[in-house]
């Protein structure tokens, strides 16, 4: 797992300032949740971490190395984004195998790692199905497996469960918590649901108008002294 240092990141779109001087230390193996109203800059921040958006100011470090100018494929970041759907024409196994294919891993290693992930997310017997043949929860588990299969330094999740109904959402939260504990990966998770943040996070950071207002454990942030 990686530790990430965010030093004075700003992001402007023309005259509009989506992120203002955001600084955060994200610890190795931490589960950090970004909370805040819609439009507060949470997704933009995740896109900067992923390398899909270039910051206008500031620097990013992973394990002490400056990655500000690194392209997404070198960031060792797994992603579960709303707009980052499963490949509909590929089987479950092929979807999960994809990040390993891109990295030109040998076939025997791909088979082994895909097999392990399929088991880890309880999709045994579904390997050769197309995503459309799966339930919503199963599709989410394929997305989690695909994001974790290459053992990324950090997993970035942008409201991955917002389309699910309440009970399924609860199940997926438990699943995510388990995967975090089992893999020890650093998780950065975006939500606007306070109870979700409380249930999952080691720390919470509150975004508002592109700024981090507060960062701390859920107790520190929500319990008044
Ligand atoms: P959140 O994830 O907290 O809902 P976003 O990061 O998506 O917030 O958006 C922060 C602000 O930045 C919003 O006002 C949004 O309209 C603006 N924004 C995001 N991306 C772009 C873009 N590509 N061009 C212009 N404005 C953008
Ligand atoms: P399908 O033929 O149903 O489209 P594939 O056989 O193409 O699925 O699977 C894609 C990749 O996933 C394969 O190259 C293989 O490495 C891996 N794979 C397929 N089935 C399994 C399985 N049951 N367990 C582990 N890995 C698998």
Coordinates of C-alpha atoms and ligand atoms in Angstrom, one line a residue:
X1 CA 0.0 0.0 0.0
X2 CA 1.1 3.6 -0.7
X3 CA 1.1 6.7 1.4
X4 CA 0.2 9.9 -0.5
X5 CA 1.1 13.5 0.3
X6 CA -1.0 16.2 -1.2
X7 CA 0.7 19.5 -1.0
X8 CA -1.2 22.7 -1.8
X9 CA -3.2 21.3 -4.8
X10 CA -5.4 23.8 -6.7
X11 CA -7.4 23.2 -9.8
X12 CA -9.1 25.9 -11.9
X13 CA -11.3 25.6 -14.9
X14 CA -11.0 29.1 -16.5
X15 CA -11.9 31.6 -13.8
X16 CA -13.7 28.9 -11.7
X17 CA -11.7 27.4 -8.9
X18 CA -12.7 23.7 -8.3
X19 CA -9.9 23.0 -5.7
X20 CA -8.2 25.6 -3.5
X21 CA -4.9 24.8 -1.8
X22 CA -5.8 21.3 -0.7
X23 CA -3.2 19.6 1.5
X24 CA -3.6 16.2 3.0
X25 CA -1.5 13.3 4.2
X26 CA -3.0 9.9 3.3
X27 CA -1.4 7.2 5.4
X28 CA -0.4 3.7 4.2
X29 CA -3.4 1.4 4.5
X30 CA -5.7 4.1 5.6
X31 CA -9.4 4.3 4.7
X32 CA -10.0 8.0 4.0
X33 CA -13.4 9.2 3.1
X34 CA -14.1 12.5 1.3
X35 CA -17.4 14.0 2.4
X36 CA -19.1 17.2 1.3
X37 CA -22.0 18.6 -0.7
X38 CA -22.3 18.1 -4.5
X39 CA -20.0 20.4 -6.3
X40 CA -17.5 20.7 -3.5
X41 CA -14.6 19.3 -5.5
X42 CA -14.5 15.7 -4.3
X43 CA -14.5 14.1 -7.8
X44 CA -12.1 16.6 -9.1
X45 CA -9.7 15.8 -6.3
X46 CA -10.0 12.0 -7.1
X47 CA -9.3 12.7 -10.8
X48 CA -6.2 14.7 -9.8
X49 CA -5.1 11.7 -7.6
X50 CA -5.7 9.3 -10.5
X51 CA -3.8 11.5 -12.9
X52 CA -6.7 12.2 -15.2
X53 CA -6.7 15.9 -14.3
X54 CA -3.6 18.0 -14.0
X55 CA -3.5 20.3 -11.0
X56 CA -3.1 24.0 -11.7
X57 CA -1.0 24.3 -8.5
X58 CA 0.7 22.1 -6.0
X59 CA 2.3 18.7 -5.9
X60 CA 1.5 15.1 -5.2
X61 CA 3.9 12.5 -3.7
X62 CA 3.5 8.8 -3.5
X63 CA 5.9 7.1 -1.0
X64 CA 8.0 10.2 -1.2
X65 CA 8.3 10.3 -5.0
X66 CA 6.9 13.3 -6.9
X67 CA 4.1 11.9 -9.1
X68 CA 2.5 15.3 -10.1
X69 CA 3.5 14.8 -13.8
X70 CA 3.0 11.0 -13.9
X71 CA 0.4 9.7 -16.3
X72 CA -2.5 7.7 -14.9
X73 CA -1.1 4.3 -16.0
X74 CA 2.0 4.9 -13.8
X75 CA 0.1 5.9 -10.7
X76 CA -0.7 2.4 -9.3
X77 CA -4.2 3.5 -8.6
X78 CA -7.2 1.1 -8.9
X79 CA -10.4 2.9 -9.7
X80 CA -14.1 2.3 -9.1
X81 CA -15.9 5.3 -10.7
X82 CA -19.4 5.8 -11.8
X83 CA -18.3 6.5 -15.3
X84 CA -15.8 3.7 -15.3
X85 CA -18.1 0.8 -16.2
X86 CA -17.4 -2.8 -16.9
X87 CA -16.5 -3.8 -20.4
X88 CA -20.0 -5.1 -21.6
X89 CA -18.6 -7.5 -24.3
X90 CA -16.1 -9.1 -21.9
X91 CA -16.7 -12.0 -19.5
X92 CA -16.4 -11.5 -15.7
X93 CA -13.0 -13.2 -15.8
X94 CA -11.8 -11.1 -18.8
X95 CA -12.9 -7.9 -17.1
X96 CA -11.0 -8.8 -14.0
X97 CA -8.0 -9.9 -16.1
X98 CA -7.9 -6.7 -18.1
X99 CA -5.5 -4.6 -15.8
X100 CA -3.1 -7.6 -15.8
X101 CA -3.3 -7.9 -19.6
X102 CA -2.5 -4.2 -20.0
X103 CA 0.6 -4.8 -17.7
X104 CA 1.6 -7.8 -19.9
X105 CA 1.6 -10.2 -17.0
X106 CA 2.2 -13.9 -18.0
X107 CA -0.9 -16.0 -18.6
X108 CA -0.3 -18.4 -15.7
X109 CA -0.1 -15.4 -13.3
X110 CA -3.2 -13.9 -14.8
X111 CA -5.2 -17.1 -14.3
X112 CA -4.0 -17.5 -10.7
X113 CA -4.7 -13.9 -9.7
X114 CA -8.1 -13.8 -11.5
X115 CA -9.0 -17.0 -9.8
X116 CA -8.1 -15.6 -6.4
X117 CA -10.1 -12.4 -6.9
X118 CA -13.1 -14.3 -8.2
X119 CA -13.1 -16.2 -5.0
X120 CA -12.4 -13.2 -2.8
X121 CA -15.5 -11.3 -4.1
X122 CA -17.7 -14.4 -4.1
X123 CA -18.2 -14.8 -7.8
X124 CA -17.2 -18.4 -8.2
X125 CA -19.2 -20.0 -11.0
X126 CA -19.9 -16.6 -12.7
X127 CA -16.5 -16.3 -14.4
X128 CA -17.7 -16.7 -18.0
X129 CA -20.9 -14.6 -17.8
X130 CA -21.2 -11.2 -19.4
X131 CA -21.8 -8.3 -17.0
X132 CA -25.4 -7.8 -18.2
X133 CA -26.2 -11.3 -16.9
X134 CA -25.2 -10.3 -13.3
X135 CA -27.1 -8.6 -10.5
X136 CA -26.2 -5.0 -9.6
X137 CA -24.3 -6.1 -6.5
X138 CA -22.4 -8.7 -8.5
X139 CA -21.4 -6.1 -11.1
X140 CA -20.1 -3.9 -8.3
X141 CA -18.0 -6.8 -7.0
X142 CA -16.5 -7.4 -10.5
X143 CA -15.6 -3.7 -10.6
X144 CA -13.9 -4.0 -7.1
X145 CA -12.1 -7.1 -8.2
X146 CA -10.9 -5.5 -11.4
X147 CA -9.6 -2.5 -9.5
X148 CA -7.8 -4.6 -6.9
X149 CA -6.4 -7.4 -9.0
X150 CA -3.1 -5.7 -9.8
X151 CA -2.5 -4.9 -6.2
X152 CA -2.6 -1.1 -6.6
X153 CA -1.0 1.2 -4.0
X154 CA -4.2 3.0 -3.6
X155 CA -7.9 2.3 -4.5
X156 CA -10.0 5.3 -5.5
X157 CA -13.8 5.0 -5.2
X158 CA -16.2 7.7 -6.3
X159 CA -19.7 7.1 -5.0
X160 CA -19.6 3.5 -6.3
X161 CA -22.8 2.4 -4.7
X162 CA -25.0 5.5 -5.2
X163 CA -27.2 3.7 -7.8
X164 CA -27.9 0.7 -5.5
X165 CA -30.9 0.3 -3.2
X166 CA -30.4 0.7 0.5
X167 CA -30.0 -2.9 1.6
X168 CA -27.6 -3.7 -1.3
X169 CA -25.7 -0.6 -0.4
X170 CA -25.2 -1.9 3.1
X171 CA -24.0 -5.2 1.8
X172 CA -21.5 -3.5 -0.5
X173 CA -20.2 -1.4 2.3
X174 CA -19.5 -4.5 4.3
X175 CA -17.8 -6.0 1.3
X176 CA -15.7 -3.0 0.8
X177 CA -14.7 -2.9 4.5
X178 CA -13.7 -6.6 4.3
X179 CA -11.6 -6.0 1.1
X180 CA -9.9 -3.1 2.8
X181 CA -9.0 -5.2 5.8
X182 CA -7.9 -8.2 3.8
X183 CA -5.8 -6.4 1.2
X184 CA -4.4 -3.6 3.4
X185 CA -4.6 -1.2 0.4
X186 CA -5.0 2.5 1.0
X187 CA -8.6 3.4 0.2
X188 CA -9.8 6.9 -0.8
X189 CA -13.6 6.9 -0.9
X190 CA -16.0 9.7 -2.0
X191 CA -19.5 9.9 -0.7
X192 CA -22.1 12.5 0.4
X193 CA -23.6 10.0 2.9
X194 CA -22.4 10.8 6.4
X195 CA -23.5 7.4 7.9
X196 CA -21.5 5.6 5.2
X197 CA -18.4 7.7 6.1
X198 CA -18.9 6.9 9.8
X199 CA -19.3 3.2 9.2
X200 CA -16.2 2.8 7.1
X201 CA -13.5 5.3 7.5
X202 CA -10.3 5.6 9.6
X203 CA -10.4 9.3 8.8
X204 CA -12.9 11.7 7.2
X205 CA -12.1 14.9 5.3
X206 CA -14.9 17.4 4.8
X207 CA -14.8 19.3 1.4
X208 CA -16.7 22.6 0.8
X209 CA -16.3 25.0 -2.1
X210 CA -13.1 23.2 -3.2
X211 CA -11.4 23.4 0.2
X212 CA -10.8 20.9 3.0
X213 CA -12.6 22.3 6.0
X214 CA -11.7 19.6 8.4
X215 CA -9.9 16.3 8.5
X216 CA -9.8 13.7 11.4
X217 CA -11.2 10.5 12.7
X218 CA -15.0 10.3 12.5
X219 CA -15.0 10.9 16.3
X220 CA -12.9 14.0 16.0
X221 CA -15.0 15.4 13.2
X222 CA -18.5 14.6 14.5
X223 CA -18.2 14.7 18.3
X224 CA -18.0 18.2 19.7
X225 CA -15.5 18.4 22.6
Ligands
LIG1 P1 -18.2 16.9 -6.2 O1 -17.5 15.6 -6.7 O2 -17.9 17.3 -4.8 O3 -19.7 16.8 -6.5 P2 -16.9 18.0 -8.5 O4 -15.4 17.8 -8.2 O5 -17.5 17.1 -9.4 O6 -17.6 18.1 -7.1 O7 -17.1 19.5 -9.0 C1 -16.5 20.6 -8.4 C2 -16.9 21.8 -9.3 O8 -16.0 21.9 -10.4 C3 -18.3 21.8 -9.8 O9 -18.8 23.1 -9.7 C4 -18.2 21.4 -11.2 O10 -19.2 22.0 -12.0 C5 -16.8 22.0 -11.6 N1 -16.1 21.2 -12.6 C6 -15.7 19.9 -12.6 N2 -15.2 19.5 -13.7 C7 -15.2 20.6 -14.5 C8 -14.8 20.8 -15.9 N3 -14.2 19.8 -16.6 N4 -14.9 22.0 -16.4 C9 -15.5 23.0 -15.7 N5 -16.0 22.9 -14.4 C10 -15.8 21.7 -13.9
LIG2 P1 -14.6 -16.1 -21.7 O1 -13.9 -17.1 -22.6 O2 -15.8 -16.6 -21.0 O3 -14.8 -14.7 -22.4 P2 -12.0 -15.9 -20.9 O4 -11.7 -17.3 -20.9 O5 -11.7 -15.1 -22.1 O6 -13.5 -15.7 -20.6 O7 -11.3 -15.2 -19.6 C1 -10.4 -14.2 -19.8 C2 -9.2 -14.4 -18.9 O8 -9.5 -14.6 -17.6 C3 -8.5 -15.7 -19.4 O9 -7.4 -15.3 -20.1 C4 -8.0 -16.3 -18.1 O10 -6.6 -16.0 -17.8 C5 -8.8 -15.7 -17.0 N1 -9.8 -16.7 -16.6 C6 -10.8 -17.2 -17.3 N2 -11.5 -18.1 -16.5 C7 -10.9 -18.2 -15.4 C8 -11.2 -18.9 -14.2 N3 -12.2 -19.7 -14.0 N4 -10.4 -18.7 -13.1 C9 -9.3 -17.8 -13.3 N5 -9.1 -17.1 -14.4 C10 -9.8 -17.3 -15.4

